[in-house]
Coordinates of C-alpha atoms in Angstrom, one line a residue:
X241 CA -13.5 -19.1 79.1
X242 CA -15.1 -15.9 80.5
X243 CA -13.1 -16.3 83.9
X244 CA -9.5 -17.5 82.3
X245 CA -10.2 -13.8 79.9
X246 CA -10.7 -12.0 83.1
X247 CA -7.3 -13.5 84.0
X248 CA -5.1 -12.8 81.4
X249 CA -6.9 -9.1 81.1
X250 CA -5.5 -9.0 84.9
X251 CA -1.8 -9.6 84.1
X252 CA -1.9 -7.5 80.8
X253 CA -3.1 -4.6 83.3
X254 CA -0.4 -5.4 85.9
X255 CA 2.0 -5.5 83.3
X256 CA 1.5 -2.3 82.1
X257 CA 3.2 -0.2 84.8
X258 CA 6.5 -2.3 83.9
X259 CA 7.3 -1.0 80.6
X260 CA 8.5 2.5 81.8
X261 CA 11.0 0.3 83.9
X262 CA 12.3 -1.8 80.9
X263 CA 12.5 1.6 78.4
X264 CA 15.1 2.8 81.5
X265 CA 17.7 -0.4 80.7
X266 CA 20.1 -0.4 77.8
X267 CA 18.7 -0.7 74.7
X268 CA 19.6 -3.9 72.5
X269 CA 18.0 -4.0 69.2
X270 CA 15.2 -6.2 68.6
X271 CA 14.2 -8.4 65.7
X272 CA 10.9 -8.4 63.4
X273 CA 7.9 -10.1 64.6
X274 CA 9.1 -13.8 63.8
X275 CA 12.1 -13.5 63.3
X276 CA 14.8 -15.2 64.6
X277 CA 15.4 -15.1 68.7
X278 CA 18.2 -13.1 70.0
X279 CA 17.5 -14.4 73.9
X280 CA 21.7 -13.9 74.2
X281 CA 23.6 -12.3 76.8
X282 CA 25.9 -9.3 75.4
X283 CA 29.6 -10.6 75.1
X284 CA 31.6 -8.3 77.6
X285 CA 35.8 -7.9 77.8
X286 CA 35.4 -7.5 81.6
X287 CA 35.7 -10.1 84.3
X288 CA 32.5 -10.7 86.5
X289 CA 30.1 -9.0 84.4
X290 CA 27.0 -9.7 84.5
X291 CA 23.0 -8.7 82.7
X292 CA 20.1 -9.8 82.5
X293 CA 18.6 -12.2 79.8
X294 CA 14.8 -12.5 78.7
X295 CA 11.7 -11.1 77.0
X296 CA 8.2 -11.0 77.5
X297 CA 5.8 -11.6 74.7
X298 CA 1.8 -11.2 74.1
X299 CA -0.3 -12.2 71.5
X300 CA -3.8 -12.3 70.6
X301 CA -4.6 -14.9 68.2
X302 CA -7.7 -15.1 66.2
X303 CA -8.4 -18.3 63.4
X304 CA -11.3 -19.2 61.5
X305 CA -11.7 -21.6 58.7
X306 CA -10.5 -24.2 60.7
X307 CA -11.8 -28.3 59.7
X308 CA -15.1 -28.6 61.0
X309 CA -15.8 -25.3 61.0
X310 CA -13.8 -24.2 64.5
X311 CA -12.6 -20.7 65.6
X312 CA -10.0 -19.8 67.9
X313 CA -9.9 -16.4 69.7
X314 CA -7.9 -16.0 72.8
X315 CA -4.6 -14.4 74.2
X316 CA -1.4 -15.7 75.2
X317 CA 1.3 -14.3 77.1
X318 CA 5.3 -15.1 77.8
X319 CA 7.6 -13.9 80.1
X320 CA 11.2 -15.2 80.1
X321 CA 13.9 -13.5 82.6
X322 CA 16.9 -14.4 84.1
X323 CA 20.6 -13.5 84.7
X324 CA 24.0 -14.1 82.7
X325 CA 27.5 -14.0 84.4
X326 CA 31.1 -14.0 82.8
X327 CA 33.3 -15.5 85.5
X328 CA 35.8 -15.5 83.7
X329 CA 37.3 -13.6 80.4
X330 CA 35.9 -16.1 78.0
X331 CA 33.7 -17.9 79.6
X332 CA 29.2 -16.9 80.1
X333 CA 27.1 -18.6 82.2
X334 CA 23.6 -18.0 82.5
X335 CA 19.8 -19.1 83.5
X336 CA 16.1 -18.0 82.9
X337 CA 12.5 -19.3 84.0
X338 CA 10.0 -18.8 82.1
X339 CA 6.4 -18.3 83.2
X340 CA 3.5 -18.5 80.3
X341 CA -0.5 -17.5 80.7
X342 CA -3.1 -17.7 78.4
X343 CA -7.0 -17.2 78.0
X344 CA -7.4 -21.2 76.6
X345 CA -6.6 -24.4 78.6
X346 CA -3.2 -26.3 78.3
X347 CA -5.5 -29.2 77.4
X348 CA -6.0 -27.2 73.9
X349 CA -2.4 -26.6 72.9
X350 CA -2.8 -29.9 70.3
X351 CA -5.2 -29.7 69.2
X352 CA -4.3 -26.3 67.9
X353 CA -0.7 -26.7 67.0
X354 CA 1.0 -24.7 69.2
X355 CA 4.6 -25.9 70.9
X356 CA 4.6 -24.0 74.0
X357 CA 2.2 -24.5 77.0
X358 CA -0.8 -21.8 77.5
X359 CA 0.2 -22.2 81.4
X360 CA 3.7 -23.2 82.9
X361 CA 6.2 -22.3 84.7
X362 CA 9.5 -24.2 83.5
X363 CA 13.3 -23.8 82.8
X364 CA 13.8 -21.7 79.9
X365 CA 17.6 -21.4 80.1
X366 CA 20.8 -22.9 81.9
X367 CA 23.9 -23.2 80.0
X368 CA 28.0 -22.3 79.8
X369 CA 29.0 -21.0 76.7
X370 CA 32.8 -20.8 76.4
X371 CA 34.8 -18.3 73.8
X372 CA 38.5 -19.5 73.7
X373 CA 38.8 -17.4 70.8
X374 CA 36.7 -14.9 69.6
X375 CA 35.7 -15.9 66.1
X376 CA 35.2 -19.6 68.2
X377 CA 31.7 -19.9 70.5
X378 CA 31.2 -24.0 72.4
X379 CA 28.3 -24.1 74.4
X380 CA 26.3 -26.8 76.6
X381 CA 23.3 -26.8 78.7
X382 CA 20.0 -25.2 77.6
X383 CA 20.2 -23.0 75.2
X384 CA 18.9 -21.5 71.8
X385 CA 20.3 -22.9 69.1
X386 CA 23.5 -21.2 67.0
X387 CA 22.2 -22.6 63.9
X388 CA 20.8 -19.6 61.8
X389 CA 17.2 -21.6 60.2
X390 CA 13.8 -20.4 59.8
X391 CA 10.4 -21.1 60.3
X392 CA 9.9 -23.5 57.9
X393 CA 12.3 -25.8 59.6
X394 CA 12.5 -24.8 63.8
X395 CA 11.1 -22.7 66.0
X396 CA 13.2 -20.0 68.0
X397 CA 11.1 -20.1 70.8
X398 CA 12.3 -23.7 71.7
X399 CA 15.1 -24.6 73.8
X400 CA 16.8 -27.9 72.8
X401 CA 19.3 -29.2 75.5
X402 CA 22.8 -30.4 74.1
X403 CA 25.9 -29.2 73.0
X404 CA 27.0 -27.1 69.9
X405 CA 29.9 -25.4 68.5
X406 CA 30.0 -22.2 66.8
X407 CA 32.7 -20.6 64.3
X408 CA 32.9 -17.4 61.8
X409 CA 35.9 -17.1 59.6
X410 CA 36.9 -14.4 58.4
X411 CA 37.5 -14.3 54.3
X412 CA 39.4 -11.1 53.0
X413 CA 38.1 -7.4 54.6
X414 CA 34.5 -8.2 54.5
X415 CA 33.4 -11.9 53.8
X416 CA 32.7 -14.7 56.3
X417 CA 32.3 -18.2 56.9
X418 CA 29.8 -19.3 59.6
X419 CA 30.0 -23.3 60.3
X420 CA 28.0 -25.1 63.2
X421 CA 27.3 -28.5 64.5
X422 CA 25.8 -30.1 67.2
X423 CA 23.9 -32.6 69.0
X424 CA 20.7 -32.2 71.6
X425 CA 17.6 -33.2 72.7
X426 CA 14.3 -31.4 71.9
X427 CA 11.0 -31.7 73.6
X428 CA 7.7 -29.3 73.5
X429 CA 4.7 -30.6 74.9
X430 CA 5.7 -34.2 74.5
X431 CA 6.6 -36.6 77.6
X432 CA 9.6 -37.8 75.0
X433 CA 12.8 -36.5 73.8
X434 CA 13.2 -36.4 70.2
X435 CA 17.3 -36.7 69.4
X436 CA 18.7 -34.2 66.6
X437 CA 21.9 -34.0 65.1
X438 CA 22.6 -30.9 63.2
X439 CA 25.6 -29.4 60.8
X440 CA 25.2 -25.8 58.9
X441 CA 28.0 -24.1 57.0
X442 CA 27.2 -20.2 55.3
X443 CA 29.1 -17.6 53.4
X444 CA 28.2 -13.7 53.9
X445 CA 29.3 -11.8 51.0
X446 CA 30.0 -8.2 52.4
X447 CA 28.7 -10.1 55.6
X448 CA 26.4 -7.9 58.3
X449 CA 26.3 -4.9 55.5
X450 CA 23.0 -3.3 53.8
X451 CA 24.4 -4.9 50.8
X452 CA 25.4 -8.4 50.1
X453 CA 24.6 -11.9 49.7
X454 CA 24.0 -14.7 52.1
X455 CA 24.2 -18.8 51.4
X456 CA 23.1 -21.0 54.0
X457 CA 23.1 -25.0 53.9
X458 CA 22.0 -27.1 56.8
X459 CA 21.6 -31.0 57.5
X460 CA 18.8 -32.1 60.2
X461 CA 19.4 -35.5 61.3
X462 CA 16.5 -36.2 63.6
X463 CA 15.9 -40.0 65.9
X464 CA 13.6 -41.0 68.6
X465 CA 11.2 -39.2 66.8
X466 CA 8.3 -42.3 66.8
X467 CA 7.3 -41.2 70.4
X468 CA 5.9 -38.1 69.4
X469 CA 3.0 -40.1 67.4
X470 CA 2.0 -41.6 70.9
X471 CA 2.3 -38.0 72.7
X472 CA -0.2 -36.6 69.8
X473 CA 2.5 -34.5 68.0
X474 CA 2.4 -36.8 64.9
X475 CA 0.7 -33.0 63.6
X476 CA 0.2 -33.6 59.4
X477 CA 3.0 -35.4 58.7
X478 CA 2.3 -39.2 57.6
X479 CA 1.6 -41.9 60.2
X480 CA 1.3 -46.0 60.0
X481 CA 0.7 -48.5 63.1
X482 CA 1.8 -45.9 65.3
X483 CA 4.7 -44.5 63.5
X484 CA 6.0 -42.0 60.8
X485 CA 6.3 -43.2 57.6
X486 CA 9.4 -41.4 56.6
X487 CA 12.4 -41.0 58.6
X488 CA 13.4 -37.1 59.0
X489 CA 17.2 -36.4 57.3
X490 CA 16.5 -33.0 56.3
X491 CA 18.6 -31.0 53.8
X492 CA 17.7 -27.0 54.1
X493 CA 19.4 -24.5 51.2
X494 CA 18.7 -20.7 52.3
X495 CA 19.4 -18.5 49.8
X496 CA 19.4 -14.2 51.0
X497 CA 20.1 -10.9 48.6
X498 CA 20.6 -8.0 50.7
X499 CA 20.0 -4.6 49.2
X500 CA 19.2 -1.0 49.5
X501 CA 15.8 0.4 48.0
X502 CA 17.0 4.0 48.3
X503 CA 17.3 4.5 52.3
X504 CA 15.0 1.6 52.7
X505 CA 16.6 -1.7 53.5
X506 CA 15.6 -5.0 51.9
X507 CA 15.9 -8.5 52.0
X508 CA 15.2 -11.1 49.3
X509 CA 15.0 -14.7 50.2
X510 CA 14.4 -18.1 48.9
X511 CA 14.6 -21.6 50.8
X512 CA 14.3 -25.3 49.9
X513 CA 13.7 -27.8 51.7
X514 CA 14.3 -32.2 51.1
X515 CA 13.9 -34.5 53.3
X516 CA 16.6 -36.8 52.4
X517 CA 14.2 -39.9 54.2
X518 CA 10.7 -39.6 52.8
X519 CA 9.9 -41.5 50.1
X520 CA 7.2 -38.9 48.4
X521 CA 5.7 -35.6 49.6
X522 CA 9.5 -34.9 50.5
X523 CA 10.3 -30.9 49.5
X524 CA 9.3 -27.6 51.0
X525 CA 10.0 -23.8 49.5
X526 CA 9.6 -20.7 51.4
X527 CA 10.0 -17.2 49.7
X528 CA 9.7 -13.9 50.7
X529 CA 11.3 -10.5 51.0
X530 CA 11.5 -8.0 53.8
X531 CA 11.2 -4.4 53.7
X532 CA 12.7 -2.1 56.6
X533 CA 14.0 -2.7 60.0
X534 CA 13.3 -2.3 63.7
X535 CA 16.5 -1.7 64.8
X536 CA 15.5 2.5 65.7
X537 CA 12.1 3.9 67.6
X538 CA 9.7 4.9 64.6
X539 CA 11.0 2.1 62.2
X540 CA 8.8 0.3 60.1
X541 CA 9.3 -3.1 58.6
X542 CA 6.9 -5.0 55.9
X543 CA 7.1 -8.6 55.4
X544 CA 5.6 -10.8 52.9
X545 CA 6.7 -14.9 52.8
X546 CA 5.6 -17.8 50.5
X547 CA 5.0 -21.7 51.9
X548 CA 4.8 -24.4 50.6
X549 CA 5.4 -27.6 52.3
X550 CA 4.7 -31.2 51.5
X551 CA 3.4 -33.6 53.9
X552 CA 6.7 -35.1 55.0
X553 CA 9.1 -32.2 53.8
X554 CA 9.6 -31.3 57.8
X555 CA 9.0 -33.1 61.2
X556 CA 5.9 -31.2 61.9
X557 CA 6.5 -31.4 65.8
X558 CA 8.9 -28.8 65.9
X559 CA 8.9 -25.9 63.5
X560 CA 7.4 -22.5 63.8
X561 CA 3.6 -22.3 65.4
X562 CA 3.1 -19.1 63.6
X563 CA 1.6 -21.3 60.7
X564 CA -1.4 -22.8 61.6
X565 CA -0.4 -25.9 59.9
X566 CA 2.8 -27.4 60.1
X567 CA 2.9 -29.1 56.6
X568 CA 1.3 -30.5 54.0
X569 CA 0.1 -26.9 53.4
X570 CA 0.6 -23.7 51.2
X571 CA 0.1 -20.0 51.9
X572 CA 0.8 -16.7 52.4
X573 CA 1.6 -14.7 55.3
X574 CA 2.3 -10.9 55.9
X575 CA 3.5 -8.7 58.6
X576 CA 4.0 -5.0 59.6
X577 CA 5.7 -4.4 62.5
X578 CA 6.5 -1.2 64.5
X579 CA 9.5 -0.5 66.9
X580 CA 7.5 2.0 69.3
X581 CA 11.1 2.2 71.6
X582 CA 14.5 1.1 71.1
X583 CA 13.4 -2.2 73.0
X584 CA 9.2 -2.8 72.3
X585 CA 7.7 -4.3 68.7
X586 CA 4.6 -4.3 67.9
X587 CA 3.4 -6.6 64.9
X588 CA 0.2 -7.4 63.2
X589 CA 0.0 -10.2 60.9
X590 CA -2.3 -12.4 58.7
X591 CA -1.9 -15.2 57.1
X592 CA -4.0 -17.2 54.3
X593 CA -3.3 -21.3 54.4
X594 CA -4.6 -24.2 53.1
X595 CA -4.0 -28.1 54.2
X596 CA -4.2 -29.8 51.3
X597 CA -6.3 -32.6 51.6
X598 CA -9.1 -30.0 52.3
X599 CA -11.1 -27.1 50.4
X600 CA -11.6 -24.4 52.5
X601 CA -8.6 -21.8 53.5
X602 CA -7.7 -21.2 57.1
X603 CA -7.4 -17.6 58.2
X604 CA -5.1 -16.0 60.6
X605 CA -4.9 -12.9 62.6
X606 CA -1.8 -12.6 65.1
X607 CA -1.5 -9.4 67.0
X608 CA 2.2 -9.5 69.0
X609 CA 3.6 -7.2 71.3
X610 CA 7.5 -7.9 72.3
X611 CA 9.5 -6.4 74.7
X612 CA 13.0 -7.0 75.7
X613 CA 14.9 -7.3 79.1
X614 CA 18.5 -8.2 77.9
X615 CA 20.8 -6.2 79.2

């Protein structure tokens, strides 16, 4: 451990002459720490444009109160970057490696939950993405999904391969409709693909403003899933003979208020979660509200959000690894994040859990640092 922390203390140093250079590309607003990716290209009305795509993310991770009585301290480190070209009017192509170094060993990664590699080098993005009209998106390849869900459900830092189409509507001067659908493959650190098929419809009231409302419902139909129990992914959801018990057809309701708290800007928001193929331990609700933004150098924002997941309410293989647990869990988790430029967040955040079949909570300290290189 002592030579693999010498390591990752090396590329931390040798990354540190870089950020001047990234603070001197066009500034594109970032999200909070955990929240959603916005690894796009920027849509451009001129021919042969083309930017840059990528981010590059450290964390330092420390957990106790783990079964058995096992700690986790180490650091972990992420840097996506590629290129995005508009050959034509309405049509983006793009690409991106990414490279990934951590203080632990790959062989670690499942035993402590995590869904991307401590150390790799792999194909983070290659995709078309077509516009024939603007309110209409179609894209294929590699990509991040157009689907707006949360970490209860996915995590943003995977990249399914597959195809999707995207549309917003618009209804009267300031409302929308957002629908989606698609179909795509999705691996982490399993040799298999699992298969999902996915639909989401929404309506923004006053949609994009500081005030409004959001209403979000999604269907998850996921197959080939029974080869993740053989890759070791089977995570706290139920197993038999080698198998899952339930079948995943997961119905997601997200639920968002949008207001003003004098000039401070806040976010209410309530999810639930069935899956439609469990016979027990099927629901999961997440609750929380965000204060502030990150969207200016100086802003703060303060989060606070509520689990609680049964055992099969999600397939445990594939949503967020911010949680320590992937189900069959309840807890708390906060954040404060910083936006120290117009492109770097920093974030700290804790979070309390607790498994249920066990006593004892888990403890969580995350410490994130994100940068972005889109241009």
């Amino acid at each position: 451990m002592g030579e693999r922390s010498r390591r990752f203390g090396i590329v931390l140093c040798a990354l540190g002459p870089t950020f001047s250079l990234f603070s001197a590309v066009q500034a594109q607003e970032l999200p909070g720490i955990g929240g959603p990716d916005t690894l796009q290209a920027v849509a451009s009305d001129r021919w042969h444009q083309w930017g840059t795509l990528g981010d590059l993310r450290v964390r330092g991770d420390f957990v106790d109160g783990l079964p058995g009585g096992r700690e986790v301290q180490r650091g972990r480190s992420f840097l996506r970057f590629g290129a995005a070209v508009t050959p034509l009017a309405a049509l983006e192509l793009g690409t991106a490696g990414e490279a990934a170094l951590g203080s632990d060993h790959n062989s670690e990664n499942r035993i402590n939950n995590d869904n991307e590699t401590s150390d790799d080098f792999n194909l983070d993005l290659l995709y078309g993405r077509w516009r024939p009209r603007p309110e209409l998106e179609i894209s294929a390849g590699r990509n991040a999904l157009p689907f707006l869900l949360t970490p209860l459900t996915w995590d943003d830092d995977l990249r399914p391969d597959g195809g999707t189409i995207a549309a917003r509507l618009p209804s009267g001067d300031f409302d929308a409709w957002r629908l989606a659908a698609g179909w795509l493959g999705v691996r982490n650190l399993a040799e298999s693909w699992a298969r999902l098929a996915a639909v989401q419809a929404g309506f923004s009231w006053r949609d994009g403003g500081p005030r409004g409302a959001d209403a979000r419902l999604a269907y998850l139909y996921w197959d080939h899933v029974d080869a993740l129990v053989a890759d070791g992914l089977a995570r706290t959801n139920a197993t038999r003979n080698a198998r899952f018990v339930s079948d995943f057809r997961i119905l997601d309701l997200q639920l968002r208020w949008r207001a003003q708290l004098g000039p401070v800007p806040s976010v209410l928001h309530g999810e639930w979660v069935e899956n439609l193929g469990a016979d027990a331990a099927s629901t999961g609700v997440r609750a929380g509200l965000v204060l502030g933004d990150v969207g200016a150098h100086g802003h703060v924002q303060v989060q606070y959000f509520y689990h609680r997941t049964e055992q099969d309410a999600v397939l445990a293989a594939f949503n967020a690894d911010d949680w320590w647990f992937h189900s069959r869990l309840r807890g708390h988790r906060g954040s404060v994040s910083l936006a120290l430029g117009r492109r770097t967040i920093l974030g700290i955040s804790g979070s309390l859990e607790r498994r249920d079949d066990l006593e004892t909570w888990t403890k969580r300290l995350l410490l994130d640092l994100r940068v972005d290189l889109s241009s």
